[in-house]
Amino acid sequence: MSARESHKTCGFVLRTLGFGESDLIVTFYSREFGKLKGIAKGARRSKKRFANVFEPFSLTSIMFSRKSSDGLAFIEACDILDHYAAIRSDLEKTLIASYFIDLADHFSPEGKANETLFSLLTDFLSLLTREPVSDVMIRFFEMRLLKISGFDPALDACVRCKTPVTNGGAYYFYPKAGGIQCAACARPERYDQCISAGTVRTLLLGKDMEIEKMKRVCLSEDLSVESRNILYGFISYVLGKEVKSFKVMEQVRRYCP
Ligand SMILES: [Zn+2]
């Protein structure tokens, strides 16, 4: 039997699951090991050893050991690095942070490190801490996450005739094709919604715009609705399912202004 190897890393809590009467299975997104699943013995019974560290989206410092790189980690110690108190005291921000975390969970395979994804979470949770909530923040997070995960939607030109996006043009987004088609190529069905070149260009900006400049971007009502429909439609197509935290976030944001 091989010996357990000990490691130290930092990671965001993605989710927890009760195990037996006293243990907790915790899934983290860690900087060095990517998605990491571990067991915290006694975490449900004794609050002393792991005092409130396993709240979703908390950033923690984790000490763990395991026998193999694909085995369940044994969490030896876990401490809070950032609890994001400013986010947690605001319902809307909490729901947005939970959506970010949920997406990171859905788009990351277990055991594959991706430091860019870790930085994306760090940057956007920090942005959410200090700035007012905006649709731009959510859409640009989605754009970046899709790009990092290899599902970058093709938005700079029509996927059929390759004509670059031009101002004033009308486009249709096809999740199956992974991108847009111009009005000349598209064969829209009755329920397909046309999107403007303005929406397409704004989303393209979101891929790599400096985070500090994002607060200067403001979406009109139309642009906001179009970009949400495109990106959420694409995300649920790629995942093959709806994202629950998106639904909750949308309901609360719509009815509790
Ligand atoms: Zn075309």
PDB file of C-alpha atoms and ligand atoms in Angstrom:
ATOM      1  CA  MET A   1       0.000   0.000   0.000  1.00  0.00           C
ATOM      2  CA  SER A   2       1.427   3.366  -0.980  1.00  0.00           C
ATOM      3  CA  ALA A   3       1.888   6.124   1.595  1.00  0.00           C
ATOM      4  CA  ARG A   4      -0.301   9.189   1.651  1.00  0.00           C
ATOM      5  CA  GLU A   5       1.271  12.301   0.199  1.00  0.00           C
ATOM      6  CA  SER A   6       0.594  15.608   1.932  1.00  0.00           C
ATOM      7  CA  HIS A   7      -0.172  18.807   0.019  1.00  0.00           C
ATOM      8  CA  LYS A   8      -1.068  22.401   0.673  1.00  0.00           C
ATOM      9  CA  THR A   9      -3.079  24.567  -1.710  1.00  0.00           C
ATOM     10  CA  CYS A  10      -5.733  27.258  -1.746  1.00  0.00           C
ATOM     11  CA  GLY A  11      -9.162  26.811  -3.233  1.00  0.00           C
ATOM     12  CA  PHE A  12     -12.740  28.036  -3.484  1.00  0.00           C
ATOM     13  CA  VAL A  13     -15.454  25.904  -1.917  1.00  0.00           C
ATOM     14  CA  LEU A  14     -17.698  24.751  -4.767  1.00  0.00           C
ATOM     15  CA  ARG A  15     -20.129  22.555  -2.825  1.00  0.00           C
ATOM     16  CA  THR A  16     -20.520  20.218   0.129  1.00  0.00           C
ATOM     17  CA  LEU A  17     -22.367  17.001   0.741  1.00  0.00           C
ATOM     18  CA  GLY A  18     -23.120  15.372   4.082  1.00  0.00           C
ATOM     19  CA  PHE A  19     -21.545  11.939   4.432  1.00  0.00           C
ATOM     20  CA  GLY A  20     -22.622   9.625   7.213  1.00  0.00           C
ATOM     21  CA  GLU A  21     -23.500  11.215  10.520  1.00  0.00           C
ATOM     22  CA  SER A  22     -20.488  13.387  11.037  1.00  0.00           C
ATOM     23  CA  ASP A  23     -18.442  13.808   7.856  1.00  0.00           C
ATOM     24  CA  LEU A  24     -18.634  16.165   4.944  1.00  0.00           C
ATOM     25  CA  ILE A  25     -17.500  15.657   1.350  1.00  0.00           C
ATOM     26  CA  VAL A  26     -16.221  19.001   0.089  1.00  0.00           C
ATOM     27  CA  THR A  27     -15.480  19.921  -3.525  1.00  0.00           C
ATOM     28  CA  PHE A  28     -12.998  22.767  -4.055  1.00  0.00           C
ATOM     29  CA  TYR A  29     -11.614  24.553  -7.051  1.00  0.00           C
ATOM     30  CA  SER A  30      -7.952  24.759  -6.176  1.00  0.00           C
ATOM     31  CA  ARG A  31      -5.130  26.650  -7.791  1.00  0.00           C
ATOM     32  CA  GLU A  32      -2.653  23.791  -8.092  1.00  0.00           C
ATOM     33  CA  PHE A  33      -4.914  20.763  -8.455  1.00  0.00           C
ATOM     34  CA  GLY A  34      -8.041  22.103 -10.193  1.00  0.00           C
ATOM     35  CA  LYS A  35     -11.250  20.522  -8.944  1.00  0.00           C
ATOM     36  CA  LEU A  36     -10.501  18.630  -5.780  1.00  0.00           C
ATOM     37  CA  LYS A  37     -12.818  16.444  -3.732  1.00  0.00           C
ATOM     38  CA  GLY A  38     -12.030  15.657  -0.118  1.00  0.00           C
ATOM     39  CA  ILE A  39     -13.522  14.301   3.051  1.00  0.00           C
ATOM     40  CA  ALA A  40     -13.573  16.432   6.197  1.00  0.00           C
ATOM     41  CA  LYS A  41     -13.872  13.942   9.044  1.00  0.00           C
ATOM     42  CA  GLY A  42     -16.106  15.077  11.871  1.00  0.00           C
ATOM     43  CA  ALA A  43     -16.932  18.412  10.164  1.00  0.00           C
ATOM     44  CA  ARG A  44     -20.671  18.016  10.758  1.00  0.00           C
ATOM     45  CA  ARG A  45     -20.309  17.097  14.404  1.00  0.00           C
ATOM     46  CA  SER A  46     -17.540  19.317  15.709  1.00  0.00           C
ATOM     47  CA  LYS A  47     -17.441  22.946  14.663  1.00  0.00           C
ATOM     48  CA  LYS A  48     -14.058  23.387  16.302  1.00  0.00           C
ATOM     49  CA  ARG A  49     -11.782  21.835  13.752  1.00  0.00           C
ATOM     50  CA  PHE A  50     -13.433  23.295  10.661  1.00  0.00           C
ATOM     51  CA  ALA A  51     -15.218  26.396  11.948  1.00  0.00           C
ATOM     52  CA  ASN A  52     -17.518  27.689   9.174  1.00  0.00           C
ATOM     53  CA  VAL A  53     -14.883  27.182   6.504  1.00  0.00           C
ATOM     54  CA  PHE A  54     -17.008  25.230   4.069  1.00  0.00           C
ATOM     55  CA  GLU A  55     -19.425  27.951   2.960  1.00  0.00           C
ATOM     56  CA  PRO A  56     -19.863  28.088  -0.823  1.00  0.00           C
ATOM     57  CA  PHE A  57     -17.442  30.471  -2.621  1.00  0.00           C
ATOM     58  CA  SER A  58     -15.211  30.968   0.441  1.00  0.00           C
ATOM     59  CA  LEU A  59     -11.534  31.038  -0.434  1.00  0.00           C
ATOM     60  CA  THR A  60      -9.655  28.645   1.823  1.00  0.00           C
ATOM     61  CA  SER A  61      -6.206  27.352   2.537  1.00  0.00           C
ATOM     62  CA  ILE A  62      -6.326  23.563   2.468  1.00  0.00           C
ATOM     63  CA  MET A  63      -3.961  20.918   3.834  1.00  0.00           C
ATOM     64  CA  PHE A  64      -4.771  17.470   2.595  1.00  0.00           C
ATOM     65  CA  SER A  65      -3.272  14.063   1.967  1.00  0.00           C
ATOM     66  CA  ARG A  66      -4.182  11.329  -0.478  1.00  0.00           C
ATOM     67  CA  LYS A  67      -2.869   8.062  -1.781  1.00  0.00           C
ATOM     68  CA  SER A  68      -3.247   8.741  -5.475  1.00  0.00           C
ATOM     69  CA  SER A  69      -3.906  11.773  -7.662  1.00  0.00           C
ATOM     70  CA  ASP A  70      -7.426  10.557  -8.499  1.00  0.00           C
ATOM     71  CA  GLY A  71      -8.326   9.404  -4.996  1.00  0.00           C
ATOM     72  CA  LEU A  72     -10.493  11.182  -2.438  1.00  0.00           C
ATOM     73  CA  ALA A  73      -8.422  13.652  -0.435  1.00  0.00           C
ATOM     74  CA  PHE A  74      -8.356  13.526   3.336  1.00  0.00           C
ATOM     75  CA  ILE A  75      -8.697  17.116   4.543  1.00  0.00           C
ATOM     76  CA  GLU A  76      -6.357  17.609   7.475  1.00  0.00           C
ATOM     77  CA  ALA A  77      -6.856  21.336   7.992  1.00  0.00           C
ATOM     78  CA  CYS A  78      -8.751  24.121   6.276  1.00  0.00           C
ATOM     79  CA  ASP A  79      -8.673  27.839   7.059  1.00  0.00           C
ATOM     80  CA  ILE A  80     -10.516  30.814   5.637  1.00  0.00           C
ATOM     81  CA  LEU A  81      -8.480  33.180   3.458  1.00  0.00           C
ATOM     82  CA  ASP A  82     -11.468  35.245   2.325  1.00  0.00           C
ATOM     83  CA  HIS A  83     -15.054  34.761   3.395  1.00  0.00           C
ATOM     84  CA  TYR A  84     -16.301  37.568   1.087  1.00  0.00           C
ATOM     85  CA  ALA A  85     -18.367  39.205   3.818  1.00  0.00           C
ATOM     86  CA  ALA A  86     -19.394  42.130   1.570  1.00  0.00           C
ATOM     87  CA  ILE A  87     -20.897  39.673  -0.926  1.00  0.00           C
ATOM     88  CA  ARG A  88     -22.576  37.531   1.735  1.00  0.00           C
ATOM     89  CA  SER A  89     -24.362  40.503   3.295  1.00  0.00           C
ATOM     90  CA  ASP A  90     -26.109  41.243  -0.026  1.00  0.00           C
ATOM     91  CA  LEU A  91     -28.623  38.733  -1.415  1.00  0.00           C
ATOM     92  CA  GLU A  92     -28.185  39.689  -5.072  1.00  0.00           C
ATOM     93  CA  LYS A  93     -24.396  39.532  -4.862  1.00  0.00           C
ATOM     94  CA  THR A  94     -24.574  36.191  -3.046  1.00  0.00           C
ATOM     95  CA  LEU A  95     -26.709  34.728  -5.845  1.00  0.00           C
ATOM     96  CA  ILE A  96     -24.331  36.032  -8.515  1.00  0.00           C
ATOM     97  CA  ALA A  97     -21.287  34.625  -6.690  1.00  0.00           C
ATOM     98  CA  SER A  98     -23.115  31.298  -6.355  1.00  0.00           C
ATOM     99  CA  TYR A  99     -23.795  31.329 -10.101  1.00  0.00           C
ATOM    100  CA  PHE A 100     -20.102  32.024 -10.867  1.00  0.00           C
ATOM    101  CA  ILE A 101     -19.084  29.143  -8.602  1.00  0.00           C
ATOM    102  CA  ASP A 102     -21.702  26.850 -10.094  1.00  0.00           C
ATOM    103  CA  LEU A 103     -20.490  27.575 -13.629  1.00  0.00           C
ATOM    104  CA  ALA A 104     -16.868  26.998 -12.635  1.00  0.00           C
ATOM    105  CA  ASP A 105     -17.974  23.660 -11.161  1.00  0.00           C
ATOM    106  CA  HIS A 106     -19.939  22.636 -14.280  1.00  0.00           C
ATOM    107  CA  PHE A 107     -17.157  23.589 -16.701  1.00  0.00           C
ATOM    108  CA  SER A 108     -14.178  22.077 -14.875  1.00  0.00           C
ATOM    109  CA  PRO A 109     -13.256  18.415 -15.085  1.00  0.00           C
ATOM    110  CA  GLU A 110     -11.975  16.842 -11.881  1.00  0.00           C
ATOM    111  CA  GLY A 111      -8.226  16.897 -11.266  1.00  0.00           C
ATOM    112  CA  LYS A 112      -7.262  19.205 -14.127  1.00  0.00           C
ATOM    113  CA  ALA A 113      -5.576  22.391 -12.947  1.00  0.00           C
ATOM    114  CA  ASN A 114      -6.382  25.605 -14.774  1.00  0.00           C
ATOM    115  CA  GLU A 115      -4.815  28.629 -13.161  1.00  0.00           C
ATOM    116  CA  THR A 116      -6.668  30.997 -15.533  1.00  0.00           C
ATOM    117  CA  LEU A 117      -9.995  29.707 -14.235  1.00  0.00           C
ATOM    118  CA  PHE A 118      -8.800  30.115 -10.655  1.00  0.00           C
ATOM    119  CA  SER A 119      -7.788  33.726 -11.428  1.00  0.00           C
ATOM    120  CA  LEU A 120     -11.127  34.373 -13.123  1.00  0.00           C
ATOM    121  CA  LEU A 121     -12.926  33.459  -9.894  1.00  0.00           C
ATOM    122  CA  THR A 122     -10.519  35.540  -7.801  1.00  0.00           C
ATOM    123  CA  ASP A 123     -10.900  38.589 -10.084  1.00  0.00           C
ATOM    124  CA  PHE A 124     -14.684  38.480 -10.393  1.00  0.00           C
ATOM    125  CA  LEU A 125     -15.389  37.804  -6.712  1.00  0.00           C
ATOM    126  CA  SER A 126     -13.145  40.710  -5.852  1.00  0.00           C
ATOM    127  CA  LEU A 127     -14.979  42.876  -8.421  1.00  0.00           C
ATOM    128  CA  LEU A 128     -18.333  41.813  -6.955  1.00  0.00           C
ATOM    129  CA  THR A 129     -17.051  42.751  -3.493  1.00  0.00           C
ATOM    130  CA  ARG A 130     -16.216  46.347  -4.387  1.00  0.00           C
ATOM    131  CA  GLU A 131     -18.502  47.309  -7.285  1.00  0.00           C
ATOM    132  CA  PRO A 132     -22.282  47.543  -7.646  1.00  0.00           C
ATOM    133  CA  VAL A 133     -23.918  44.624  -9.438  1.00  0.00           C
ATOM    134  CA  SER A 134     -24.250  44.939 -13.217  1.00  0.00           C
ATOM    135  CA  ASP A 135     -25.340  42.754 -16.116  1.00  0.00           C
ATOM    136  CA  VAL A 136     -21.975  43.449 -17.752  1.00  0.00           C
ATOM    137  CA  MET A 137     -20.217  41.702 -14.883  1.00  0.00           C
ATOM    138  CA  ILE A 138     -22.280  38.541 -15.332  1.00  0.00           C
ATOM    139  CA  ARG A 139     -22.062  38.441 -19.145  1.00  0.00           C
ATOM    140  CA  PHE A 140     -18.320  39.084 -19.219  1.00  0.00           C
ATOM    141  CA  PHE A 141     -17.758  36.346 -16.646  1.00  0.00           C
ATOM    142  CA  GLU A 142     -19.723  33.939 -18.858  1.00  0.00           C
ATOM    143  CA  MET A 143     -17.751  34.994 -21.960  1.00  0.00           C
ATOM    144  CA  ARG A 144     -14.419  34.481 -20.221  1.00  0.00           C
ATOM    145  CA  LEU A 145     -15.411  31.187 -18.692  1.00  0.00           C
ATOM    146  CA  LEU A 146     -16.522  29.860 -22.098  1.00  0.00           C
ATOM    147  CA  LYS A 147     -13.234  30.970 -23.645  1.00  0.00           C
ATOM    148  CA  ILE A 148     -11.105  29.421 -20.872  1.00  0.00           C
ATOM    149  CA  SER A 149     -13.041  26.152 -21.119  1.00  0.00           C
ATOM    150  CA  GLY A 150     -12.581  25.894 -24.891  1.00  0.00           C
ATOM    151  CA  PHE A 151     -16.171  26.840 -25.832  1.00  0.00           C
ATOM    152  CA  ASP A 152     -15.448  30.337 -27.084  1.00  0.00           C
ATOM    153  CA  PRO A 153     -18.505  31.253 -29.223  1.00  0.00           C
ATOM    154  CA  ALA A 154     -17.661  32.426 -32.773  1.00  0.00           C
ATOM    155  CA  LEU A 155     -18.926  36.000 -32.792  1.00  0.00           C
ATOM    156  CA  ASP A 156     -16.530  37.981 -34.972  1.00  0.00           C
ATOM    157  CA  ALA A 157     -17.831  36.697 -38.323  1.00  0.00           C
ATOM    158  CA  CYS A 158     -20.695  34.687 -39.808  1.00  0.00           C
ATOM    159  CA  VAL A 159     -19.849  30.980 -39.329  1.00  0.00           C
ATOM    160  CA  ARG A 160     -21.099  30.185 -42.878  1.00  0.00           C
ATOM    161  CA  CYS A 161     -19.932  32.941 -45.245  1.00  0.00           C
ATOM    162  CA  LYS A 162     -17.144  34.238 -42.925  1.00  0.00           C
ATOM    163  CA  THR A 163     -18.151  37.878 -43.495  1.00  0.00           C
ATOM    164  CA  PRO A 164     -16.971  39.915 -40.489  1.00  0.00           C
ATOM    165  CA  VAL A 165     -19.597  41.528 -38.277  1.00  0.00           C
ATOM    166  CA  THR A 166     -20.568  44.939 -39.622  1.00  0.00           C
ATOM    167  CA  ASN A 167     -22.331  47.781 -37.856  1.00  0.00           C
ATOM    168  CA  GLY A 168     -26.046  47.839 -38.422  1.00  0.00           C
ATOM    169  CA  GLY A 169     -26.097  44.164 -39.442  1.00  0.00           C
ATOM    170  CA  ALA A 170     -28.601  41.667 -38.063  1.00  0.00           C
ATOM    171  CA  TYR A 171     -27.470  38.245 -36.854  1.00  0.00           C
ATOM    172  CA  TYR A 172     -28.764  34.989 -35.450  1.00  0.00           C
ATOM    173  CA  PHE A 173     -26.938  32.900 -32.880  1.00  0.00           C
ATOM    174  CA  TYR A 174     -26.988  29.130 -33.282  1.00  0.00           C
ATOM    175  CA  PRO A 175     -25.740  27.206 -30.261  1.00  0.00           C
ATOM    176  CA  LYS A 176     -25.305  24.042 -32.353  1.00  0.00           C
ATOM    177  CA  ALA A 177     -23.058  25.895 -34.825  1.00  0.00           C
ATOM    178  CA  GLY A 178     -21.228  27.553 -31.927  1.00  0.00           C
ATOM    179  CA  GLY A 179     -21.639  31.035 -33.380  1.00  0.00           C
ATOM    180  CA  ILE A 180     -23.522  33.622 -35.383  1.00  0.00           C
ATOM    181  CA  GLN A 181     -24.887  33.656 -38.906  1.00  0.00           C
ATOM    182  CA  CYS A 182     -25.624  36.791 -40.894  1.00  0.00           C
ATOM    183  CA  ALA A 183     -29.145  37.585 -42.105  1.00  0.00           C
ATOM    184  CA  ALA A 184     -28.245  36.379 -45.629  1.00  0.00           C
ATOM    185  CA  CYS A 185     -27.103  32.917 -44.461  1.00  0.00           C
ATOM    186  CA  ALA A 186     -29.466  32.296 -41.559  1.00  0.00           C
ATOM    187  CA  ARG A 187     -32.728  30.421 -42.022  1.00  0.00           C
ATOM    188  CA  PRO A 188     -34.474  31.591 -38.879  1.00  0.00           C
ATOM    189  CA  GLU A 189     -37.360  29.620 -37.438  1.00  0.00           C
ATOM    190  CA  ARG A 190     -40.333  31.503 -36.068  1.00  0.00           C
ATOM    191  CA  TYR A 191     -38.966  31.597 -32.511  1.00  0.00           C
ATOM    192  CA  ASP A 192     -35.371  32.546 -33.417  1.00  0.00           C
ATOM    193  CA  GLN A 193     -34.527  36.041 -32.256  1.00  0.00           C
ATOM    194  CA  CYS A 194     -32.478  38.418 -34.306  1.00  0.00           C
ATOM    195  CA  ILE A 195     -29.509  40.030 -32.509  1.00  0.00           C
ATOM    196  CA  SER A 196     -27.786  43.290 -33.278  1.00  0.00           C
ATOM    197  CA  ALA A 197     -24.165  43.884 -34.275  1.00  0.00           C
ATOM    198  CA  GLY A 198     -23.953  46.030 -31.099  1.00  0.00           C
ATOM    199  CA  THR A 199     -24.687  43.024 -28.884  1.00  0.00           C
ATOM    200  CA  VAL A 200     -22.174  40.884 -30.741  1.00  0.00           C
ATOM    201  CA  ARG A 201     -19.467  43.538 -30.427  1.00  0.00           C
ATOM    202  CA  THR A 202     -20.117  44.081 -26.731  1.00  0.00           C
ATOM    203  CA  LEU A 203     -19.784  40.375 -26.011  1.00  0.00           C
ATOM    204  CA  LEU A 204     -16.531  40.252 -27.972  1.00  0.00           C
ATOM    205  CA  LEU A 205     -15.200  43.079 -25.807  1.00  0.00           C
ATOM    206  CA  GLY A 206     -15.955  40.998 -22.733  1.00  0.00           C
ATOM    207  CA  LYS A 207     -13.474  38.288 -23.653  1.00  0.00           C
ATOM    208  CA  ASP A 208     -10.401  40.238 -22.687  1.00  0.00           C
ATOM    209  CA  MET A 209     -11.288  43.737 -21.588  1.00  0.00           C
ATOM    210  CA  GLU A 210      -9.280  44.879 -18.569  1.00  0.00           C
ATOM    211  CA  ILE A 211     -11.348  44.290 -15.483  1.00  0.00           C
ATOM    212  CA  GLU A 212     -11.046  47.900 -14.290  1.00  0.00           C
ATOM    213  CA  LYS A 213     -12.497  49.201 -17.561  1.00  0.00           C
ATOM    214  CA  MET A 214     -15.567  47.005 -17.346  1.00  0.00           C
ATOM    215  CA  LYS A 215     -17.422  49.371 -15.044  1.00  0.00           C
ATOM    216  CA  ARG A 216     -17.506  51.949 -17.856  1.00  0.00           C
ATOM    217  CA  VAL A 217     -19.518  49.596 -20.080  1.00  0.00           C
ATOM    218  CA  CYS A 218     -23.260  50.026 -19.824  1.00  0.00           C
ATOM    219  CA  LEU A 219     -25.769  47.748 -21.545  1.00  0.00           C
ATOM    220  CA  SER A 220     -29.051  49.100 -22.918  1.00  0.00           C
ATOM    221  CA  GLU A 221     -32.165  47.063 -22.090  1.00  0.00           C
ATOM    222  CA  ASP A 222     -32.169  45.424 -25.554  1.00  0.00           C
ATOM    223  CA  LEU A 223     -28.478  44.625 -25.472  1.00  0.00           C
ATOM    224  CA  SER A 224     -28.810  43.215 -21.997  1.00  0.00           C
ATOM    225  CA  VAL A 225     -31.673  40.882 -22.929  1.00  0.00           C
ATOM    226  CA  GLU A 226     -30.050  39.763 -26.192  1.00  0.00           C
ATOM    227  CA  SER A 227     -26.681  39.014 -24.639  1.00  0.00           C
ATOM    228  CA  ARG A 228     -28.249  37.130 -21.731  1.00  0.00           C
ATOM    229  CA  ASN A 229     -30.348  34.991 -24.085  1.00  0.00           C
ATOM    230  CA  ILE A 230     -27.386  34.171 -26.331  1.00  0.00           C
ATOM    231  CA  LEU A 231     -24.956  33.274 -23.569  1.00  0.00           C
ATOM    232  CA  TYR A 232     -27.318  31.434 -21.280  1.00  0.00           C
ATOM    233  CA  GLY A 233     -28.791  29.576 -24.275  1.00  0.00           C
ATOM    234  CA  PHE A 234     -25.288  28.567 -25.330  1.00  0.00           C
ATOM    235  CA  ILE A 235     -24.204  27.564 -21.815  1.00  0.00           C
ATOM    236  CA  SER A 236     -27.223  25.315 -21.299  1.00  0.00           C
ATOM    237  CA  TYR A 237     -26.686  23.829 -24.785  1.00  0.00           C
ATOM    238  CA  VAL A 238     -23.014  23.045 -24.047  1.00  0.00           C
ATOM    239  CA  LEU A 239     -23.837  21.564 -20.632  1.00  0.00           C
ATOM    240  CA  GLY A 240     -26.905  19.742 -21.908  1.00  0.00           C
ATOM    241  CA  LYS A 241     -28.929  21.046 -18.960  1.00  0.00           C
ATOM    242  CA  GLU A 242     -30.266  24.114 -17.227  1.00  0.00           C
ATOM    243  CA  VAL A 243     -28.158  25.733 -14.514  1.00  0.00           C
ATOM    244  CA  LYS A 244     -30.287  25.965 -11.355  1.00  0.00           C
ATOM    245  CA  SER A 245     -28.381  28.859  -9.805  1.00  0.00           C
ATOM    246  CA  PHE A 246     -29.002  30.906 -12.974  1.00  0.00           C
ATOM    247  CA  LYS A 247     -32.765  30.481 -12.615  1.00  0.00           C
ATOM    248  CA  VAL A 248     -32.728  31.525  -8.955  1.00  0.00           C
ATOM    249  CA  MET A 249     -30.482  34.516  -9.675  1.00  0.00           C
ATOM    250  CA  GLU A 250     -32.744  35.638 -12.537  1.00  0.00           C
ATOM    251  CA  GLN A 251     -35.945  35.328 -10.508  1.00  0.00           C
ATOM    252  CA  VAL A 252     -34.595  37.334  -7.611  1.00  0.00           C
ATOM    253  CA  ARG A 253     -32.993  39.988  -9.830  1.00  0.00           C
ATOM    254  CA  ARG A 254     -36.214  40.416 -11.792  1.00  0.00           C
ATOM    255  CA  TYR A 255     -38.625  40.660  -8.880  1.00  0.00           C
ATOM    256  CA  CYS A 256     -36.546  42.356  -6.230  1.00  0.00           C
ATOM    257  CA  PRO A 257     -35.095  45.475  -7.868  1.00  0.00           C
TER     258      PRO A 257
HETATM  259 ZN    ZN B   1     -23.212  34.720 -43.647  1.00  0.00          ZN
END
